[in-house]
PDB file of C-alpha atoms in Angstrom:
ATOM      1  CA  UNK A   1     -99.968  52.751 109.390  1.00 37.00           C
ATOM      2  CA  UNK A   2     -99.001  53.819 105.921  1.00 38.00           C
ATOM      3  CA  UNK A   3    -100.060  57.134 106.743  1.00 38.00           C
ATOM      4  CA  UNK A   4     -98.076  57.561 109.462  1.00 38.00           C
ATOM      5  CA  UNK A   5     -94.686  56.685 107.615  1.00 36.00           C
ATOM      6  CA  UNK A   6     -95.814  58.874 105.162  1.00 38.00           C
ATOM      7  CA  UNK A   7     -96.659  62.255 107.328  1.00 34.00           C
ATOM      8  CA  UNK A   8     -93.371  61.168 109.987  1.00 38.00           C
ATOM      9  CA  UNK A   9     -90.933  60.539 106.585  1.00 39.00           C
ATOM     10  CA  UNK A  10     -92.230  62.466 103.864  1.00 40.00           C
ATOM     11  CA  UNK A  11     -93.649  65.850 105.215  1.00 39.00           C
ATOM     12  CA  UNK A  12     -90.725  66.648 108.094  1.00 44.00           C
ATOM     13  CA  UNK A  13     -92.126  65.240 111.301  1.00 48.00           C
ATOM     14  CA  UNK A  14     -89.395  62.860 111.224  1.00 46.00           C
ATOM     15  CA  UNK A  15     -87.219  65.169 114.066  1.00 48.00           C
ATOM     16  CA  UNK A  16     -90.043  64.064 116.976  1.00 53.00           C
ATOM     17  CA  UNK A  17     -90.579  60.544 115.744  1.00 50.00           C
ATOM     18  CA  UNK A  18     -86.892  60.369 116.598  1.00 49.00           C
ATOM     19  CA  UNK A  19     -86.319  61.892 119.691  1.00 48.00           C
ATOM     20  CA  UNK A  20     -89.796  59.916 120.656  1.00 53.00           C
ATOM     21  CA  UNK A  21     -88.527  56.399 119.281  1.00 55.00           C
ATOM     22  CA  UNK A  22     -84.966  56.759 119.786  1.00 54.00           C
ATOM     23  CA  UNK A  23     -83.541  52.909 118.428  1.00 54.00           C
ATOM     24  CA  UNK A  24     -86.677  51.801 117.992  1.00 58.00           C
ATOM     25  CA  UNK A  25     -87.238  54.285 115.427  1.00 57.00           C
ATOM     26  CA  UNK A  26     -85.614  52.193 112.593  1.00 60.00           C
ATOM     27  CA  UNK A  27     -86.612  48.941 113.758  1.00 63.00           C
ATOM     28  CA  UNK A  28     -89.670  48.277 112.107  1.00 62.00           C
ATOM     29  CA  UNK A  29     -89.258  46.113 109.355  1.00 66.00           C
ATOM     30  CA  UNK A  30     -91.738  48.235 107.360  1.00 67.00           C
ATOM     31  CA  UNK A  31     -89.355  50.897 107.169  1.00 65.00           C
ATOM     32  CA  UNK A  32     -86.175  48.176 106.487  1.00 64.00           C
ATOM     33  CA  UNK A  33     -88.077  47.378 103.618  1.00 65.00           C
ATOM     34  CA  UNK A  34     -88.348  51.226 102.558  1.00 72.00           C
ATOM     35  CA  UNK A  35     -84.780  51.681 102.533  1.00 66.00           C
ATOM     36  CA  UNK A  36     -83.740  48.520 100.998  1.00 62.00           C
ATOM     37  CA  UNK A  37     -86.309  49.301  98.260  1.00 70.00           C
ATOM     38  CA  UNK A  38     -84.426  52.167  97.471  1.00 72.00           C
ATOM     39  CA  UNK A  39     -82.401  51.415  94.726  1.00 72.00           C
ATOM     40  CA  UNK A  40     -80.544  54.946  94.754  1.00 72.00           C
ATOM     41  CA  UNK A  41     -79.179  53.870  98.154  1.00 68.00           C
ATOM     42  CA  UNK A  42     -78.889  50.346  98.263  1.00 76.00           C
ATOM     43  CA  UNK A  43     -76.740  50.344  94.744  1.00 83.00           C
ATOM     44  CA  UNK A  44     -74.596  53.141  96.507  1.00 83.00           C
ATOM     45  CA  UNK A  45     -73.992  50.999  99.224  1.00 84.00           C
ATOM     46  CA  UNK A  46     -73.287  47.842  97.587  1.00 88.00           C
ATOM     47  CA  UNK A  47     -70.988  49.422  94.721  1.00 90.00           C
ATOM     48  CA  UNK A  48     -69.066  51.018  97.474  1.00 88.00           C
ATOM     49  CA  UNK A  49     -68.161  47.785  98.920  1.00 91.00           C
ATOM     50  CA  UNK A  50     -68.066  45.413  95.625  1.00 93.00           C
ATOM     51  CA  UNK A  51     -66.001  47.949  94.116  1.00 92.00           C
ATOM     52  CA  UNK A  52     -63.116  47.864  96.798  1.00 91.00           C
ATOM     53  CA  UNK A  53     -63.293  44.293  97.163  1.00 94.00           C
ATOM     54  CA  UNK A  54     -59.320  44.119  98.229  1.00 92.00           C
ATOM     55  CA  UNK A  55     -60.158  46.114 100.968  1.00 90.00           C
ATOM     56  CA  UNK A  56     -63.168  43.684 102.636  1.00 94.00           C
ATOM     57  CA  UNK A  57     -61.038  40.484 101.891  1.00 96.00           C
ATOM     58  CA  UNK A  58     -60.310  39.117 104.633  1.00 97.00           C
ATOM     59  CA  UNK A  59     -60.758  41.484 107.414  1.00 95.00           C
ATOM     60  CA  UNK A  60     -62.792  41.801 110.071  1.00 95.00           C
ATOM     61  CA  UNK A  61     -65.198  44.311 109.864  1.00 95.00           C
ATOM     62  CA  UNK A  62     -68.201  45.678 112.169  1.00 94.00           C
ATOM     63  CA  UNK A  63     -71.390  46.456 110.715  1.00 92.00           C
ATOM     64  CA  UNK A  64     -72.116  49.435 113.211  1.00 88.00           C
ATOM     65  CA  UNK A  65     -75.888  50.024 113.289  1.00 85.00           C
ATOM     66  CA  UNK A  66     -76.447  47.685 111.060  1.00 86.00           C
ATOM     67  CA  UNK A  67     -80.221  47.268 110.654  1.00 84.00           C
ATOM     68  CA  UNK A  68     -81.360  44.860 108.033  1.00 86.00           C
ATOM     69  CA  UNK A  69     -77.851  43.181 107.809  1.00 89.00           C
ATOM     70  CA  UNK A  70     -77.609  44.693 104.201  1.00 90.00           C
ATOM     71  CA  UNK A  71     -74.202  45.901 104.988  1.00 91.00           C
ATOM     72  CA  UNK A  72     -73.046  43.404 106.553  1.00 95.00           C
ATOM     73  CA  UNK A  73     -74.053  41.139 104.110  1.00 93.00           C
ATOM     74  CA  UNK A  74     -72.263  43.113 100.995  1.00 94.00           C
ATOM     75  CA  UNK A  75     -68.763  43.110 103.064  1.00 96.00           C
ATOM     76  CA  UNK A  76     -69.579  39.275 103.544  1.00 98.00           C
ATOM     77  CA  UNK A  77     -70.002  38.666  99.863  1.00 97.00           C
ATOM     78  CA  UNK A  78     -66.961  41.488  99.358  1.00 97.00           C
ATOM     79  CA  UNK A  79     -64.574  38.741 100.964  1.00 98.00           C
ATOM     80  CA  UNK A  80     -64.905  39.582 104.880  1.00 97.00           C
ATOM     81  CA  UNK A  81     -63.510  36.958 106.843  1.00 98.00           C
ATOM     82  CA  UNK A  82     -65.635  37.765 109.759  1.00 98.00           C
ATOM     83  CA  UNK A  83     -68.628  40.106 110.246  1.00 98.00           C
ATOM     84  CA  UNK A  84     -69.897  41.985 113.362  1.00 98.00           C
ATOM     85  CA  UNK A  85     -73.380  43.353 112.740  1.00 96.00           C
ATOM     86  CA  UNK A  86     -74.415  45.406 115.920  1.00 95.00           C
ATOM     87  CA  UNK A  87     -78.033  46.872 116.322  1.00 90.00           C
ATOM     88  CA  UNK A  88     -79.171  47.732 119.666  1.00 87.00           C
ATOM     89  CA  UNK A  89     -83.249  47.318 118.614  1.00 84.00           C
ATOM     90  CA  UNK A  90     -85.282  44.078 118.612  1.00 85.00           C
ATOM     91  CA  UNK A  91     -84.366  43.918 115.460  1.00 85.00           C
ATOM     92  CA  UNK A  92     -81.487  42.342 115.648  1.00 89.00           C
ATOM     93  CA  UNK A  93     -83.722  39.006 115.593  1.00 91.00           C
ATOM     94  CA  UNK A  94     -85.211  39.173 112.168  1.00 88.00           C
ATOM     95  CA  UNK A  95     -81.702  40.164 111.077  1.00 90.00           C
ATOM     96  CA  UNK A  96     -80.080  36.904 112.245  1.00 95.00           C
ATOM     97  CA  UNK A  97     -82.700  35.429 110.609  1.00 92.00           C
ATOM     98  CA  UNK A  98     -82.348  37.030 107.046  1.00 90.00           C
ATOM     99  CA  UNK A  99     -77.994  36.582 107.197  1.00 95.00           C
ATOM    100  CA  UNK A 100     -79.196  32.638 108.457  1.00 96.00           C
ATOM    101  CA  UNK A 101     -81.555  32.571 105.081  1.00 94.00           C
ATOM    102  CA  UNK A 102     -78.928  34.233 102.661  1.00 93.00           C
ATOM    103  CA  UNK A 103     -76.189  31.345 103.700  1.00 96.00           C
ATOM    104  CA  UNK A 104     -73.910  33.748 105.302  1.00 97.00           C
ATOM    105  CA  UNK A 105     -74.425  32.812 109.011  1.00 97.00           C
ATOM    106  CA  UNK A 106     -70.826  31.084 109.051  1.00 98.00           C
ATOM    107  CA  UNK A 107     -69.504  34.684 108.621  1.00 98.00           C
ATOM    108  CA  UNK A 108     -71.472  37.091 109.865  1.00 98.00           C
ATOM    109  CA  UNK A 109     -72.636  37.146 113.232  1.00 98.00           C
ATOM    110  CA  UNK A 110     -75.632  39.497 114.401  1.00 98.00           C
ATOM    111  CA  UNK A 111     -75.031  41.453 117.919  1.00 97.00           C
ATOM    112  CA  UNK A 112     -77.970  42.601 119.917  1.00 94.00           C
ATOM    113  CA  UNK A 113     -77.191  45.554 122.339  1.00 92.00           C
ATOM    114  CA  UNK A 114     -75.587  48.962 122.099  1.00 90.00           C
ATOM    115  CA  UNK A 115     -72.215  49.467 120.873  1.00 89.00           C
ATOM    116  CA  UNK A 116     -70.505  50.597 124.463  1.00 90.00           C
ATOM    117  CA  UNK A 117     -71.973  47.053 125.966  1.00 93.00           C
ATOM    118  CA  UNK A 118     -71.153  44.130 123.481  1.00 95.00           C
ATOM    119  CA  UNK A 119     -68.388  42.138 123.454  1.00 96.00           C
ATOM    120  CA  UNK A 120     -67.016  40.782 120.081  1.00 97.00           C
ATOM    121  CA  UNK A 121     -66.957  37.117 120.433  1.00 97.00           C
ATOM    122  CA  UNK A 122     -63.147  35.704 119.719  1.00 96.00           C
ATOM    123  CA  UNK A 123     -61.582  39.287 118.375  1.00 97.00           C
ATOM    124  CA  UNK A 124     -60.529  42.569 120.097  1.00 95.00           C
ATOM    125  CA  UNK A 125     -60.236  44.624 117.533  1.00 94.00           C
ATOM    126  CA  UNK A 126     -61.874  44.731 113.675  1.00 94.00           C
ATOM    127  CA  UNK A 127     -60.317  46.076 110.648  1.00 91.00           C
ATOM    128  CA  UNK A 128     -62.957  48.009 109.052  1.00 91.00           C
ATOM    129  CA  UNK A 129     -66.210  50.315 110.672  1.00 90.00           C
ATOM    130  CA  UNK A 130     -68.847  50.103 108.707  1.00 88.00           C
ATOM    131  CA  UNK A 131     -71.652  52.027 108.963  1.00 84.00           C
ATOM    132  CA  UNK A 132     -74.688  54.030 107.543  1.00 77.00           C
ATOM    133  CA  UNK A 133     -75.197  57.240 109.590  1.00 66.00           C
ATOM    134  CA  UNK A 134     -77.267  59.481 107.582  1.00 56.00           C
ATOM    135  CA  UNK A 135     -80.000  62.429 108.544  1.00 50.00           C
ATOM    136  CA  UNK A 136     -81.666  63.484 111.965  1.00 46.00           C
ATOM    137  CA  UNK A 137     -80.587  60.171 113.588  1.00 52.00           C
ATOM    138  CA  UNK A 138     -76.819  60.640 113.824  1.00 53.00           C
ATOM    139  CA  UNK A 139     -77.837  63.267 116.250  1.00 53.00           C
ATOM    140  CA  UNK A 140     -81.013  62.598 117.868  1.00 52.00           C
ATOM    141  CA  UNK A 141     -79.925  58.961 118.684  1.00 56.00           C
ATOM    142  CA  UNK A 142     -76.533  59.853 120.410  1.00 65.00           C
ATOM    143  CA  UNK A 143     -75.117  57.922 116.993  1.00 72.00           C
ATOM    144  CA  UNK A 144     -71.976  60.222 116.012  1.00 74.00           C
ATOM    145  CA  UNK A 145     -71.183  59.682 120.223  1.00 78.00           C
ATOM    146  CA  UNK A 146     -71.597  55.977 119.733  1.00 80.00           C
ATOM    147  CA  UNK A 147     -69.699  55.712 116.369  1.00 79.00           C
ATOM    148  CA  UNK A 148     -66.876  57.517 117.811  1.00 80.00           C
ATOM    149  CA  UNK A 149     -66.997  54.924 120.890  1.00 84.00           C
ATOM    150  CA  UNK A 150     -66.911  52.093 118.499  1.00 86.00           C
ATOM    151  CA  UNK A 151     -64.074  53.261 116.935  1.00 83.00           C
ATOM    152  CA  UNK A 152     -62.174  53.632 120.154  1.00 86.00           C
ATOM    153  CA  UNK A 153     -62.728  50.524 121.605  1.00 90.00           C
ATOM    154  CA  UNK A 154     -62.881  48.668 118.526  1.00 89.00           C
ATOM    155  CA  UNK A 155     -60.992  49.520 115.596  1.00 85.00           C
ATOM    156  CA  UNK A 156     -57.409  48.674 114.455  1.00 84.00           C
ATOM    157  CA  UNK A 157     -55.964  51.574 112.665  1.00 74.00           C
ATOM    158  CA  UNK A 158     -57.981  52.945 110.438  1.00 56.00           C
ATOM    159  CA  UNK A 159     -62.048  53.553 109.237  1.00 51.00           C
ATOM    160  CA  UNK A 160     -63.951  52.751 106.453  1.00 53.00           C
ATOM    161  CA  UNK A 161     -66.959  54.372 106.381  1.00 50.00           C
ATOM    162  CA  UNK A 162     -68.555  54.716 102.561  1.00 46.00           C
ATOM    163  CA  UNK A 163     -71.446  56.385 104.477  1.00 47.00           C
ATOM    164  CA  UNK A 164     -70.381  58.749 105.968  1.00 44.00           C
ATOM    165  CA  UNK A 165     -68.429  59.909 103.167  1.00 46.00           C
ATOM    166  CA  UNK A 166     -70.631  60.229 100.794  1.00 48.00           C
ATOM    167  CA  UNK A 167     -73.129  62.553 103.557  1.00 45.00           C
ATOM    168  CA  UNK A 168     -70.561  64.759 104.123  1.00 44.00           C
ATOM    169  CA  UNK A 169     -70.184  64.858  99.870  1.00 46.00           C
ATOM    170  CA  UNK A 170     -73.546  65.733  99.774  1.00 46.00           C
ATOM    171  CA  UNK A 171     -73.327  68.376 102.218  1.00 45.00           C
ATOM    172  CA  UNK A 172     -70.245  70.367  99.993  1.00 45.00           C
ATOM    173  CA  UNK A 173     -72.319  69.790  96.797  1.00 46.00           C
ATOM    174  CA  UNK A 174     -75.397  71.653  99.036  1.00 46.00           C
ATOM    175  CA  UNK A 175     -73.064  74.500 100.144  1.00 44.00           C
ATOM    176  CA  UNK A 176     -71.490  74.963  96.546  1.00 49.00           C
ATOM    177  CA  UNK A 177     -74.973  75.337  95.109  1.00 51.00           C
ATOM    178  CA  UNK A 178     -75.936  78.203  97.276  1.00 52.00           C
ATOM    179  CA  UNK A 179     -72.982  79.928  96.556  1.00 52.00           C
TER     180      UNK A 179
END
């Protein structure tokens, strides 16, 4: 199995593994536990919330995507009044079970299904989008079509989106080295 995660992650077959898992491709908790063991990432993520604390406390805020429930557990512990973690894979289940066993179950509350078929239980709208959408999936998983439908449907005003931001920061720092 290790193999596998090594040749589909490490040595570029990543692009068929996911058009050929779609959701599913992220939904192994072997992976979850790659990317949370990343301490590059995780730190980014977390600072980027902790470090705007006024603008988690209390809002509402969806956790688009949101995998492991790392996320949506920072904005909880950021001062969220309510959490929305959506992942459309059978995830979902072990993450309900890791918010249950970090004591943050009275705030955040895991979704399981796609984006353009949940229903937020008791709210319309939330405050913030939050949402890691990084590499070959935003496109091969129909995410940037999903995030934008998330937005529409469910967002107040504005978007948060650390994420995103710092991809796109990425991106300029690629172009202005090959210049």
């Amino acid at each position: 199995m290790n193999n596998m995660i090594q040749n589909d992650f490490t040595y570029g077959e990543h692009d068929e593994h996911f058009f050929n898992q779609g959701f599913n491709a992220y939904c192994r908790t072997d992976i979850q536990q790659k990317m949370l063991e990343d301490e590059v990432r995780t730190d980014f993520y977390r600072d980027a919330i902790y470090n705007n604390k006024h603008l988690f406390k209390d809002k509402i805020v969806m956790d688009f995507g949101c995998g492991s429930g790392i996320l949506s557990m920072f904005a909880a512990k950021a001062g969220a009044k309510k959490v929305f973690g959506v992942e459309a894979s059978d995830l979902a289940k072990t993450t309900k079970k890791n918010v249950k066993k970090n004591g943050l179950d009275h705030i955040i509350t895991i979704l399981e299904g796609k984006v353009e078929e949940i229903e937020l239980p008791g709210v319309d709208k939330v405050d913030i989008l939050l949402s890691e959408v990084m590499g070959v999936g935003l496109i091969h998983e129909g995410t940037l079509q999903s995030l934008v439908i998330a937005r529409d449907r469910f967002l107040v005003s504005h978007i948060v989106m650390y994420i995103v931001l710092r991809w796109i920061r990425l991106l300029d720092n690629e172009k202005q080295n090959s210049q």
